[in-house]
Amino acid sequence: MTARIIDGKAIAAKVRGEVAASVAEFRAARGVIPGITVVIVGDDPASHVYVRSKERAAEEVGMSGKVVKLPADTTQEQLIQTVESLNKDASVHGILVQIPLPDHLDEDEVVRAIDPRKDVDGLHPENVGLLFSGQTRFAPATPSGVQRILVEEGVEVRGAHVVIVGRSNLVGKPLAGLLLGRGKGANATVTVCHTGTRDLAAETRRADILVSATGIPGSITGDMVKQGAVVIDVGTTRVPDSSKRSGFRLAGDVVFDEACEVASAITPVPGGVGPMTIAMLLSNVLAAAKAAASVPG
Ligand SMILES: NC(=O)c1ccc[n+]([C@@H]2O[C@H](COP(=O)([O-])OP(=O)(O)OC[C@H]3O[C@@H](n4cnc5c(N)ncnc54)[C@H](OP(=O)(O)O)[C@@H]3O)[C@@H](O)[C@H]2O)c1
C-alpha cells in the first residue's frame, strides 16, 4: 500500500478562508475587530519566528495581531501584571503567552492568570475542564487541527480505535478529550501512550488512527503501524541540516517512507499538522470575539 499524503496546508488555507469571511461579516455587523495579543518573554529566535507568524496570520484574516515583547529577566509579578492588563483591555479578545518561558517563570501560574474567556490556547484549567466535560469553549489549537484534518479527509473517527503517543497538556491529553466526545470527528475509542507504556508497538499496531506527538524523530517506525491505518504526525523537531540555509530542517516522529508502505493516509512534516495550528488558533480568537459581543458561535 502507498499512503495518500494529506495536504495540511490546503486544509489550513480553507480554515483561514472561512475565518476571514466570518471576521469580515462580524466586523461589518458589529464594528469590532477581533484582536489577539501574544506575550513573549526573552529572545529565543524560534519563539520569535512563531510569534511573528501568528501576528501576520491574524492580520491576513482581518484581525488585529499584537505582540508584547518582554525582556528575559521579567519577573513573575511583571508578567502577571501584563496579563492582567490585557484581561482588562476590551480590544483584546485572545491572549497567548508564548511557551517555553524562561526557567525562573512559573508557566502554570501565568496560564491561570489569563481570563479563561480570552485563553485562546485552551490551557486554563477552566477550559480544560470544559473540554473534558463535553462543553468545549476553546480546544487547544493543535489537537483541534488534528481533528479537523480527520474530518476534512473523511476519516471515520466514530468507533475507530485511536492511539495517541504522547500525553502532554498541549497535545495528547486534549486530543484524547476531543476524540472521546460525541460530536463530529469524535466518538472514538482512545488509547493514550507515554514513556510508561509497557509495549508501545503492541499498542500502536492496534490503531486505526495513529497520532504521534513524542517530539522524538524516528520514534514511530513502519512496523509499528497497522496495515491501512491513518497516521497523523504531530512531531516537529528541528534537526541540524547543513544543506539548508537556516542550518536545520523540521522532522516528524514518524519514519515517513516506512509508514507510507503500510498506512492508507499520512500527514507529512512539514506541511501536515503544523499549518493547522495557527488556523485553529485564529478560529478560537474569532469565537472569543463573538462571545464577548454575545454573538452565537
Ligand atoms: N505542529 C504543531 O503546531 C505542534 C504543536 C505542538 C507541538 N508540536 C510538536 O509535537 C511534539 C510533541 O509536543 P508536546 O508539547 O506534546 O511534547 P512533550 O510535552 O515533550 O510531550 C511528549 C510526550 O511524548 C511522550 N513520549 C516521548 N517519547 C516517547 C516514547 N519513546 N514512547 C512513548 N511516549 C513517548 C512523553 O511521555 P512522558 O509523558 O511519559 O514523558 C510525553 O507525554 C513536539 O515535536 C512538538 O514540537 C507541534
Coordinates of C-alpha atoms in Angstrom, one line a residue, residues 35-279:
G35 CA -7.8 41.0 18.4
I36 CA -5.1 38.7 19.7
T37 CA -2.1 39.7 21.7
V38 CA 0.8 37.4 22.1
V39 CA 3.2 37.9 25.0
I40 CA 6.7 36.8 24.5
V41 CA 9.4 36.8 27.2
G42 CA 13.1 36.7 26.2
D43 CA 14.8 36.3 22.9
D44 CA 14.6 32.7 21.8
P45 CA 14.8 33.0 18.0
A46 CA 12.4 30.1 17.2
S47 CA 9.8 31.6 19.5
H48 CA 10.1 35.0 17.8
V49 CA 9.6 33.4 14.4
Y50 CA 6.4 31.6 15.7
V51 CA 5.1 34.9 17.2
R52 CA 5.7 36.9 14.1
S53 CA 3.9 34.3 12.0
K54 CA 0.9 34.4 14.4
E55 CA 0.8 38.2 14.1
R56 CA 0.9 38.1 10.3
A57 CA -1.7 35.3 10.1
A58 CA -4.0 37.3 12.3
E59 CA -3.7 40.4 10.1
E60 CA -4.2 38.3 7.0
V61 CA -7.7 37.2 8.2
G62 CA -8.7 40.8 9.1
M63 CA -7.9 40.6 12.8
S64 CA -5.6 42.8 14.9
G65 CA -2.4 40.9 15.9
K66 CA -0.2 42.5 18.5
V67 CA 2.9 41.3 20.3
V68 CA 4.1 42.4 23.7
K69 CA 7.8 41.7 24.0
L70 CA 9.3 41.5 27.5
P71 CA 12.9 41.1 28.5
A72 CA 14.3 37.7 29.6
D73 CA 14.7 39.0 33.2
T74 CA 11.0 39.9 33.5
T75 CA 9.7 38.8 36.9
Q76 CA 6.7 36.6 37.6
E77 CA 4.9 39.6 39.1
Q78 CA 5.6 41.8 36.0
L79 CA 4.4 39.1 33.6
I80 CA 1.2 38.5 35.6
Q81 CA 0.6 42.3 35.7
T82 CA 1.0 42.3 31.9
V83 CA -1.6 39.5 31.6
E84 CA -4.0 41.3 34.0
S85 CA -3.8 44.5 32.0
L86 CA -4.6 42.5 28.8
N87 CA -7.5 40.8 30.6
K88 CA -9.0 44.3 31.2
D89 CA -8.4 45.6 27.7
A90 CA -11.7 45.2 25.7
S91 CA -9.9 45.4 22.4
V92 CA -8.0 42.2 23.2
H93 CA -10.2 39.1 22.7
G94 CA -7.4 36.5 22.8
I95 CA -4.3 36.3 24.9
L96 CA -1.5 33.9 24.3
V97 CA 1.7 33.6 26.3
Q98 CA 4.4 32.0 24.1
I99 CA 6.0 29.0 25.7
P100 CA 8.6 27.9 26.7
L101 CA 9.1 30.7 29.2
P102 CA 12.5 31.3 30.8
D103 CA 13.1 28.8 33.7
H104 CA 12.6 31.3 36.5
L105 CA 8.9 31.9 35.5
D106 CA 6.0 29.6 36.5
E107 CA 4.1 28.8 33.4
D108 CA 1.1 27.2 35.2
E109 CA 0.6 30.3 37.3
V110 CA 0.7 32.6 34.2
V111 CA -1.9 30.5 32.4
R112 CA -4.1 30.6 35.4
A113 CA -3.9 34.4 35.4
I114 CA -5.3 34.6 31.9
D115 CA -9.1 35.4 31.8
P116 CA -10.5 32.0 30.7
R117 CA -12.7 33.8 28.2
K118 CA -9.5 35.1 26.5
D119 CA -7.5 31.9 26.8
V120 CA -7.5 31.0 23.1
D121 CA -4.8 28.4 23.7
G122 CA -7.3 26.5 25.8
L123 CA -4.8 25.7 28.6
H124 CA -6.5 27.4 31.5
P125 CA -7.9 24.7 33.9
E126 CA -11.4 26.0 33.4
N127 CA -11.1 25.5 29.7
V128 CA -9.5 22.1 30.2
G129 CA -12.4 21.1 32.4
L130 CA -15.0 22.4 29.9
L131 CA -13.4 20.3 27.1
F132 CA -13.4 17.1 29.2
S133 CA -17.0 17.6 30.3
G134 CA -18.1 17.9 26.7
Q135 CA -18.7 21.7 26.8
T136 CA -15.7 22.8 24.9
R137 CA -15.1 26.6 24.9
F138 CA -11.5 26.7 23.4
A139 CA -9.8 23.5 22.4
P140 CA -6.0 23.8 22.1
A141 CA -5.2 24.6 18.5
T142 CA -3.0 21.6 17.6
P143 CA -5.4 18.9 18.7
S144 CA -8.3 20.8 17.1
G145 CA -6.2 20.9 13.9
V146 CA -5.7 17.1 14.1
Q147 CA -9.5 16.6 14.5
R148 CA -10.3 19.0 11.6
I149 CA -7.8 17.1 9.4
L150 CA -9.6 13.8 10.1
V151 CA -13.0 15.4 9.3
E152 CA -11.8 17.1 6.1
E153 CA -10.2 13.8 4.9
G154 CA -13.4 11.9 5.5
V155 CA -11.7 9.6 8.0
E156 CA -14.3 7.6 10.0
V157 CA -13.4 8.5 13.6
R158 CA -16.7 7.2 15.1
G159 CA -16.0 3.7 16.5
A160 CA -12.3 3.8 15.4
H161 CA -9.5 2.9 17.7
V162 CA -7.3 5.9 18.0
V163 CA -3.9 5.5 19.6
I164 CA -2.2 8.8 20.7
V165 CA 1.5 8.6 21.6
G166 CA 2.2 11.5 24.0
R167 CA 0.2 12.8 27.0
S168 CA 1.2 16.5 27.1
N169 CA -1.3 19.1 28.2
L170 CA -0.8 20.8 24.9
V171 CA -1.4 17.9 22.5
G172 CA -2.0 14.3 23.8
K173 CA -4.5 14.9 26.6
P174 CA -6.7 17.4 24.9
L175 CA -6.8 15.4 21.7
A176 CA -7.9 12.4 23.7
G177 CA -10.7 14.5 25.2
L178 CA -11.8 15.8 21.8
L179 CA -11.9 12.4 20.2
L180 CA -13.7 10.9 23.1
G181 CA -16.5 13.4 22.7
R182 CA -19.8 12.7 20.9
G183 CA -19.8 15.1 18.1
K184 CA -18.5 15.2 14.5
G185 CA -15.0 13.7 14.2
A186 CA -15.3 12.1 17.6
N187 CA -16.8 9.0 19.3
A188 CA -13.6 7.1 19.1
T189 CA -12.1 4.5 21.4
V190 CA -8.9 6.2 22.6
T191 CA -5.7 4.8 24.0
V192 CA -3.1 7.3 25.2
C193 CA 0.6 6.1 25.4
H194 CA 3.6 7.6 27.1
T195 CA 7.1 6.6 28.3
G196 CA 5.5 4.3 30.9
T197 CA 3.6 2.3 28.3
R198 CA 4.8 -1.3 28.5
D199 CA 4.8 -2.4 24.9
L200 CA 4.3 0.7 22.7
A201 CA 4.5 -1.2 19.4
A202 CA 1.8 -3.6 20.5
E203 CA -0.5 -0.6 21.3
T204 CA 0.3 1.4 18.1
R205 CA -0.3 -1.7 15.9
R206 CA -3.9 -1.8 17.2
A207 CA -4.6 1.7 15.9
D208 CA -7.0 2.5 13.1
I209 CA -5.8 6.1 13.6
L210 CA -2.3 6.6 15.0
V211 CA -1.3 10.1 16.2
S212 CA 2.2 10.6 17.3
A213 CA 3.3 13.6 19.4
T214 CA 6.5 12.5 21.1
G215 CA 8.9 15.1 19.6
I216 CA 11.4 12.2 19.0
P217 CA 12.3 11.9 15.3
G218 CA 12.1 8.2 14.2
S219 CA 10.2 7.1 17.3
I220 CA 7.4 5.6 15.1
T221 CA 8.7 3.0 12.6
G222 CA 6.8 1.3 9.8
D223 CA 6.4 -2.0 11.8
M224 CA 4.5 -0.1 14.5
V225 CA 1.8 0.9 12.0
K226 CA -1.2 -1.4 11.2
Q227 CA -1.9 -2.0 7.5
G228 CA -4.4 0.6 6.3
A229 CA -4.1 2.9 9.3
V230 CA -4.3 6.7 9.1
V231 CA -1.1 8.2 10.6
I232 CA -1.0 11.8 11.9
D233 CA 2.4 13.0 12.8
V234 CA 2.3 16.0 15.2
G235 CA 6.1 15.9 15.9
T236 CA 8.0 18.9 14.8
T237 CA 11.6 18.8 15.8
R238 CA 14.5 21.0 14.5
V239 CA 17.3 18.8 13.4
P240 CA 20.7 20.2 12.1
D241 CA 20.9 20.1 8.3
S242 CA 23.9 21.9 6.7
S243 CA 22.2 21.7 3.3
K244 CA 19.5 24.2 4.5
R245 CA 20.2 27.9 4.6
S246 CA 18.7 28.0 8.1
G247 CA 21.0 25.2 9.2
F248 CA 18.1 22.9 10.2
R249 CA 15.1 21.1 8.9
L250 CA 11.9 20.0 10.6
A251 CA 11.5 16.3 11.3
G252 CA 8.4 14.4 12.4
D253 CA 8.2 11.5 14.8
V254 CA 7.3 9.0 12.1
V255 CA 9.8 7.3 9.7
F256 CA 7.8 8.6 6.8
D257 CA 8.9 6.3 4.0
E258 CA 8.4 3.2 6.1
A259 CA 4.9 4.3 7.3
C260 CA 3.9 5.2 3.7
E261 CA 4.3 1.5 2.8
V262 CA 1.6 0.4 5.3
A263 CA -0.6 3.4 6.1
S264 CA -3.7 4.4 4.0
A265 CA -3.1 8.1 4.6
I266 CA -0.4 10.1 6.4
T267 CA 0.5 13.7 7.2
P268 CA 3.9 14.9 6.2
V269 CA 6.3 17.1 8.2
P270 CA 6.3 19.9 7.4
G271 CA 3.0 20.6 5.6
G272 CA 0.7 18.4 7.7
V273 CA -0.4 19.3 11.2
G274 CA 1.8 22.3 11.6
P275 CA -0.1 24.7 9.3
M276 CA -3.4 23.8 11.1
T277 CA -2.3 25.1 14.4
I278 CA -2.3 28.8 13.5
A279 CA -5.6 28.4 11.5

